Amino acid sequence: MQRHSTGWMSALAGISLAMLAGAQSGAEAAVTRSEYCSRLGLQLDGAIQTKARPGASASQIAQATALQDKANRFCAESKQAQGIRTYANALKLLGVTPVDLNQ
């Protein structure tokens, strides 16, 4: 009888560890708004440096840079939601799709 109870205890411990590992991997996948601000900021930096696309005009680059400054201020002032929207608008202005949170 003791052999059966030890087997069940081992099985339950294994299941518990598997569930814990699954919960941790889901928690690691979550991205905070601050991290998302950083990701979008880097993406916008790259888009501006490469002029985003061949047809991007100087005025589009200037507008995107102004939006970048505004987004930087929002993110620094703990207004990440506004900063994220502003970064996304700047990227869209340049014809670039903003990075996805889940990637």
mmCIF file with all atom_site columns, C-alpha atoms in Angstrom:
data_model
loop_
_atom_site.group_PDB
_atom_site.id
_atom_site.type_symbol
_atom_site.label_atom_id
_atom_site.label_alt_id
_atom_site.label_comp_id
_atom_site.label_asym_id
_atom_site.label_entity_id
_atom_site.label_seq_id
_atom_site.pdbx_PDB_ins_code
_atom_site.Cartn_x
_atom_site.Cartn_y
_atom_site.Cartn_z
_atom_site.occupancy
_atom_site.B_iso_or_equiv
_atom_site.pdbx_formal_charge
_atom_site.auth_seq_id
_atom_site.auth_comp_id
_atom_site.auth_asym_id
_atom_site.auth_atom_id
_atom_site.pdbx_PDB_model_num
ATOM 1   C CA . MET A 1 1   ? 0.000  0.000  0.000   1.00 0.00 ? 1   MET A CA 1
ATOM 2   C CA . GLN A 1 2   ? 2.836  2.370  0.764   1.00 0.00 ? 2   GLN A CA 1
ATOM 3   C CA . ARG A 1 3   ? 4.225  1.840  -2.724  1.00 0.00 ? 3   ARG A CA 1
ATOM 4   C CA . HIS A 1 4   ? 0.977  3.131  -4.290  1.00 0.00 ? 4   HIS A CA 1
ATOM 5   C CA . SER A 1 5   ? 0.821  6.241  -2.124  1.00 0.00 ? 5   SER A CA 1
ATOM 6   C CA . THR A 1 6   ? 4.444  7.098  -2.930  1.00 0.00 ? 6   THR A CA 1
ATOM 7   C CA . GLY A 1 7   ? 3.664  6.759  -6.629  1.00 0.00 ? 7   GLY A CA 1
ATOM 8   C CA . TRP A 1 8   ? 0.681  9.096  -6.352  1.00 0.00 ? 8   TRP A CA 1
ATOM 9   C CA . MET A 1 9   ? 2.712  11.618 -4.376  1.00 0.00 ? 9   MET A CA 1
ATOM 10  C CA . SER A 1 10  ? 5.405  11.587 -7.062  1.00 0.00 ? 10  SER A CA 1
ATOM 11  C CA . ALA A 1 11  ? 2.828  12.012 -9.808  1.00 0.00 ? 11  ALA A CA 1
ATOM 12  C CA . LEU A 1 12  ? 1.199  14.938 -8.019  1.00 0.00 ? 12  LEU A CA 1
ATOM 13  C CA . ALA A 1 13  ? 4.572  16.575 -7.428  1.00 0.00 ? 13  ALA A CA 1
ATOM 14  C CA . GLY A 1 14  ? 5.410  16.210 -11.126 1.00 0.00 ? 14  GLY A CA 1
ATOM 15  C CA . ILE A 1 15  ? 2.100  17.730 -12.179 1.00 0.00 ? 15  ILE A CA 1
ATOM 16  C CA . SER A 1 16  ? 2.577  20.601 -9.747  1.00 0.00 ? 16  SER A CA 1
ATOM 17  C CA . LEU A 1 17  ? 6.046  21.346 -11.140 1.00 0.00 ? 17  LEU A CA 1
ATOM 18  C CA . ALA A 1 18  ? 4.732  21.247 -14.705 1.00 0.00 ? 18  ALA A CA 1
ATOM 19  C CA . MET A 1 19  ? 1.948  23.686 -13.847 1.00 0.00 ? 19  MET A CA 1
ATOM 20  C CA . LEU A 1 20  ? 4.384  25.992 -12.071 1.00 0.00 ? 20  LEU A CA 1
ATOM 21  C CA . ALA A 1 21  ? 6.716  26.003 -15.074 1.00 0.00 ? 21  ALA A CA 1
ATOM 22  C CA . GLY A 1 22  ? 3.798  26.879 -17.364 1.00 0.00 ? 22  GLY A CA 1
ATOM 23  C CA . ALA A 1 23  ? 2.719  29.734 -15.121 1.00 0.00 ? 23  ALA A CA 1
ATOM 24  C CA . GLN A 1 24  ? 6.238  31.167 -15.017 1.00 0.00 ? 24  GLN A CA 1
ATOM 25  C CA . SER A 1 25  ? 6.649  31.104 -18.796 1.00 0.00 ? 25  SER A CA 1
ATOM 26  C CA . GLY A 1 26  ? 3.377  33.047 -19.134 1.00 0.00 ? 26  GLY A CA 1
ATOM 27  C CA . ALA A 1 27  ? 4.556  35.619 -16.625 1.00 0.00 ? 27  ALA A CA 1
ATOM 28  C CA . GLU A 1 28  ? 7.828  36.107 -18.499 1.00 0.00 ? 28  GLU A CA 1
ATOM 29  C CA . ALA A 1 29  ? 5.914  36.775 -21.716 1.00 0.00 ? 29  ALA A CA 1
ATOM 30  C CA . ALA A 1 30  ? 4.072  39.746 -20.214 1.00 0.00 ? 30  ALA A CA 1
ATOM 31  C CA . VAL A 1 31  ? 5.525  43.085 -21.271 1.00 0.00 ? 31  VAL A CA 1
ATOM 32  C CA . THR A 1 32  ? 5.135  46.160 -19.111 1.00 0.00 ? 32  THR A CA 1
ATOM 33  C CA . ARG A 1 33  ? 4.156  49.501 -20.587 1.00 0.00 ? 33  ARG A CA 1
ATOM 34  C CA . SER A 1 34  ? 7.608  50.863 -19.763 1.00 0.00 ? 34  SER A CA 1
ATOM 35  C CA . GLU A 1 35  ? 9.239  48.037 -21.716 1.00 0.00 ? 35  GLU A CA 1
ATOM 36  C CA . TYR A 1 36  ? 6.835  48.617 -24.591 1.00 0.00 ? 36  TYR A CA 1
ATOM 37  C CA . CYS A 1 37  ? 7.760  52.327 -24.596 1.00 0.00 ? 37  CYS A CA 1
ATOM 38  C CA . SER A 1 38  ? 11.406 51.311 -24.882 1.00 0.00 ? 38  SER A CA 1
ATOM 39  C CA . ARG A 1 39  ? 10.753 48.841 -27.693 1.00 0.00 ? 39  ARG A CA 1
ATOM 40  C CA . LEU A 1 40  ? 8.733  51.339 -29.702 1.00 0.00 ? 40  LEU A CA 1
ATOM 41  C CA . GLY A 1 41  ? 11.348 54.039 -29.085 1.00 0.00 ? 41  GLY A CA 1
ATOM 42  C CA . LEU A 1 42  ? 14.088 51.809 -30.473 1.00 0.00 ? 42  LEU A CA 1
ATOM 43  C CA . GLN A 1 43  ? 11.926 50.836 -33.417 1.00 0.00 ? 43  GLN A CA 1
ATOM 44  C CA . LEU A 1 44  ? 11.229 54.485 -34.202 1.00 0.00 ? 44  LEU A CA 1
ATOM 45  C CA . ASP A 1 45  ? 14.930 55.367 -33.900 1.00 0.00 ? 45  ASP A CA 1
ATOM 46  C CA . GLY A 1 46  ? 15.737 52.726 -36.493 1.00 0.00 ? 46  GLY A CA 1
ATOM 47  C CA . ALA A 1 47  ? 12.906 53.818 -38.775 1.00 0.00 ? 47  ALA A CA 1
ATOM 48  C CA . ILE A 1 48  ? 14.004 57.456 -38.683 1.00 0.00 ? 48  ILE A CA 1
ATOM 49  C CA . GLN A 1 49  ? 17.665 56.567 -39.293 1.00 0.00 ? 49  GLN A CA 1
ATOM 50  C CA . THR A 1 50  ? 16.848 54.488 -42.337 1.00 0.00 ? 50  THR A CA 1
ATOM 51  C CA . LYS A 1 51  ? 14.215 57.026 -43.440 1.00 0.00 ? 51  LYS A CA 1
ATOM 52  C CA . ALA A 1 52  ? 11.599 54.272 -42.963 1.00 0.00 ? 52  ALA A CA 1
ATOM 53  C CA . ARG A 1 53  ? 10.920 53.791 -46.665 1.00 0.00 ? 53  ARG A CA 1
ATOM 54  C CA . PRO A 1 54  ? 12.254 55.147 -49.933 1.00 0.00 ? 54  PRO A CA 1
ATOM 55  C CA . GLY A 1 55  ? 9.366  57.594 -50.407 1.00 0.00 ? 55  GLY A CA 1
ATOM 56  C CA . ALA A 1 56  ? 9.512  59.205 -46.973 1.00 0.00 ? 56  ALA A CA 1
ATOM 57  C CA . SER A 1 57  ? 9.742  62.956 -47.271 1.00 0.00 ? 57  SER A CA 1
ATOM 58  C CA . ALA A 1 58  ? 11.767 65.296 -45.092 1.00 0.00 ? 58  ALA A CA 1
ATOM 59  C CA . SER A 1 59  ? 8.533  66.648 -43.595 1.00 0.00 ? 59  SER A CA 1
ATOM 60  C CA . GLN A 1 60  ? 7.445  63.124 -42.597 1.00 0.00 ? 60  GLN A CA 1
ATOM 61  C CA . ILE A 1 61  ? 10.790 62.574 -40.892 1.00 0.00 ? 61  ILE A CA 1
ATOM 62  C CA . ALA A 1 62  ? 10.484 65.934 -39.103 1.00 0.00 ? 62  ALA A CA 1
ATOM 63  C CA . GLN A 1 63  ? 6.929  65.139 -37.952 1.00 0.00 ? 63  GLN A CA 1
ATOM 64  C CA . ALA A 1 64  ? 8.002  61.684 -36.754 1.00 0.00 ? 64  ALA A CA 1
ATOM 65  C CA . THR A 1 65  ? 10.920 63.215 -34.835 1.00 0.00 ? 65  THR A CA 1
ATOM 66  C CA . ALA A 1 66  ? 8.590  65.733 -33.161 1.00 0.00 ? 66  ALA A CA 1
ATOM 67  C CA . LEU A 1 67  ? 6.225  62.899 -32.195 1.00 0.00 ? 67  LEU A CA 1
ATOM 68  C CA . GLN A 1 68  ? 9.213  60.933 -30.879 1.00 0.00 ? 68  GLN A CA 1
ATOM 69  C CA . ASP A 1 69  ? 10.179 63.798 -28.572 1.00 0.00 ? 69  ASP A CA 1
ATOM 70  C CA . LYS A 1 70  ? 6.596  63.997 -27.325 1.00 0.00 ? 70  LYS A CA 1
ATOM 71  C CA . ALA A 1 71  ? 6.431  60.221 -26.772 1.00 0.00 ? 71  ALA A CA 1
ATOM 72  C CA . ASN A 1 72  ? 9.753  60.280 -24.900 1.00 0.00 ? 72  ASN A CA 1
ATOM 73  C CA . ARG A 1 73  ? 8.341  62.905 -22.529 1.00 0.00 ? 73  ARG A CA 1
ATOM 74  C CA . PHE A 1 74  ? 5.124  60.931 -21.976 1.00 0.00 ? 74  PHE A CA 1
ATOM 75  C CA . CYS A 1 75  ? 7.030  57.741 -21.170 1.00 0.00 ? 75  CYS A CA 1
ATOM 76  C CA . ALA A 1 76  ? 9.405  59.583 -18.848 1.00 0.00 ? 76  ALA A CA 1
ATOM 77  C CA . GLU A 1 77  ? 6.469  61.200 -17.006 1.00 0.00 ? 77  GLU A CA 1
ATOM 78  C CA . SER A 1 78  ? 4.841  57.791 -16.332 1.00 0.00 ? 78  SER A CA 1
ATOM 79  C CA . LYS A 1 79  ? 2.222  58.386 -19.011 1.00 0.00 ? 79  LYS A CA 1
ATOM 80  C CA . GLN A 1 80  ? 3.178  55.259 -20.920 1.00 0.00 ? 80  GLN A CA 1
ATOM 81  C CA . ALA A 1 81  ? -0.210 54.708 -22.571 1.00 0.00 ? 81  ALA A CA 1
ATOM 82  C CA . GLN A 1 82  ? -0.003 58.148 -24.192 1.00 0.00 ? 82  GLN A CA 1
ATOM 83  C CA . GLY A 1 83  ? 3.641  57.569 -25.091 1.00 0.00 ? 83  GLY A CA 1
ATOM 84  C CA . ILE A 1 84  ? 2.839  54.225 -26.724 1.00 0.00 ? 84  ILE A CA 1
ATOM 85  C CA . ARG A 1 85  ? 0.055  55.790 -28.805 1.00 0.00 ? 85  ARG A CA 1
ATOM 86  C CA . THR A 1 86  ? 2.341  58.649 -29.843 1.00 0.00 ? 86  THR A CA 1
ATOM 87  C CA . TYR A 1 87  ? 5.161  56.270 -30.845 1.00 0.00 ? 87  TYR A CA 1
ATOM 88  C CA . ALA A 1 88  ? 2.673  54.184 -32.823 1.00 0.00 ? 88  ALA A CA 1
ATOM 89  C CA . ASN A 1 89  ? 1.391  57.281 -34.628 1.00 0.00 ? 89  ASN A CA 1
ATOM 90  C CA . ALA A 1 90  ? 4.949  58.313 -35.535 1.00 0.00 ? 90  ALA A CA 1
ATOM 91  C CA . LEU A 1 91  ? 5.721  54.846 -36.873 1.00 0.00 ? 91  LEU A CA 1
ATOM 92  C CA . LYS A 1 92  ? 2.512  54.755 -38.902 1.00 0.00 ? 92  LYS A CA 1
ATOM 93  C CA . LEU A 1 93  ? 3.364  58.180 -40.324 1.00 0.00 ? 93  LEU A CA 1
ATOM 94  C CA . LEU A 1 94  ? 6.552  56.606 -41.675 1.00 0.00 ? 94  LEU A CA 1
ATOM 95  C CA . GLY A 1 95  ? 4.707  53.567 -42.997 1.00 0.00 ? 95  GLY A CA 1
ATOM 96  C CA . VAL A 1 96  ? 6.067  51.184 -40.347 1.00 0.00 ? 96  VAL A CA 1
ATOM 97  C CA . THR A 1 97  ? 3.931  48.744 -38.356 1.00 0.00 ? 97  THR A CA 1
ATOM 98  C CA . PRO A 1 98  ? 4.598  49.059 -34.594 1.00 0.00 ? 98  PRO A CA 1
ATOM 99  C CA . VAL A 1 99  ? 6.029  45.981 -32.849 1.00 0.00 ? 99  VAL A CA 1
ATOM 100 C CA . ASP A 1 100 ? 3.515  43.654 -31.249 1.00 0.00 ? 100 ASP A CA 1
ATOM 101 C CA . LEU A 1 101 ? 3.440  43.335 -27.447 1.00 0.00 ? 101 LEU A CA 1
ATOM 102 C CA . ASN A 1 102 ? 3.541  39.545 -27.616 1.00 0.00 ? 102 ASN A CA 1
ATOM 103 C CA . GLN A 1 103 ? 6.721  39.270 -29.643 1.00 0.00 ? 103 GLN A CA 1
#
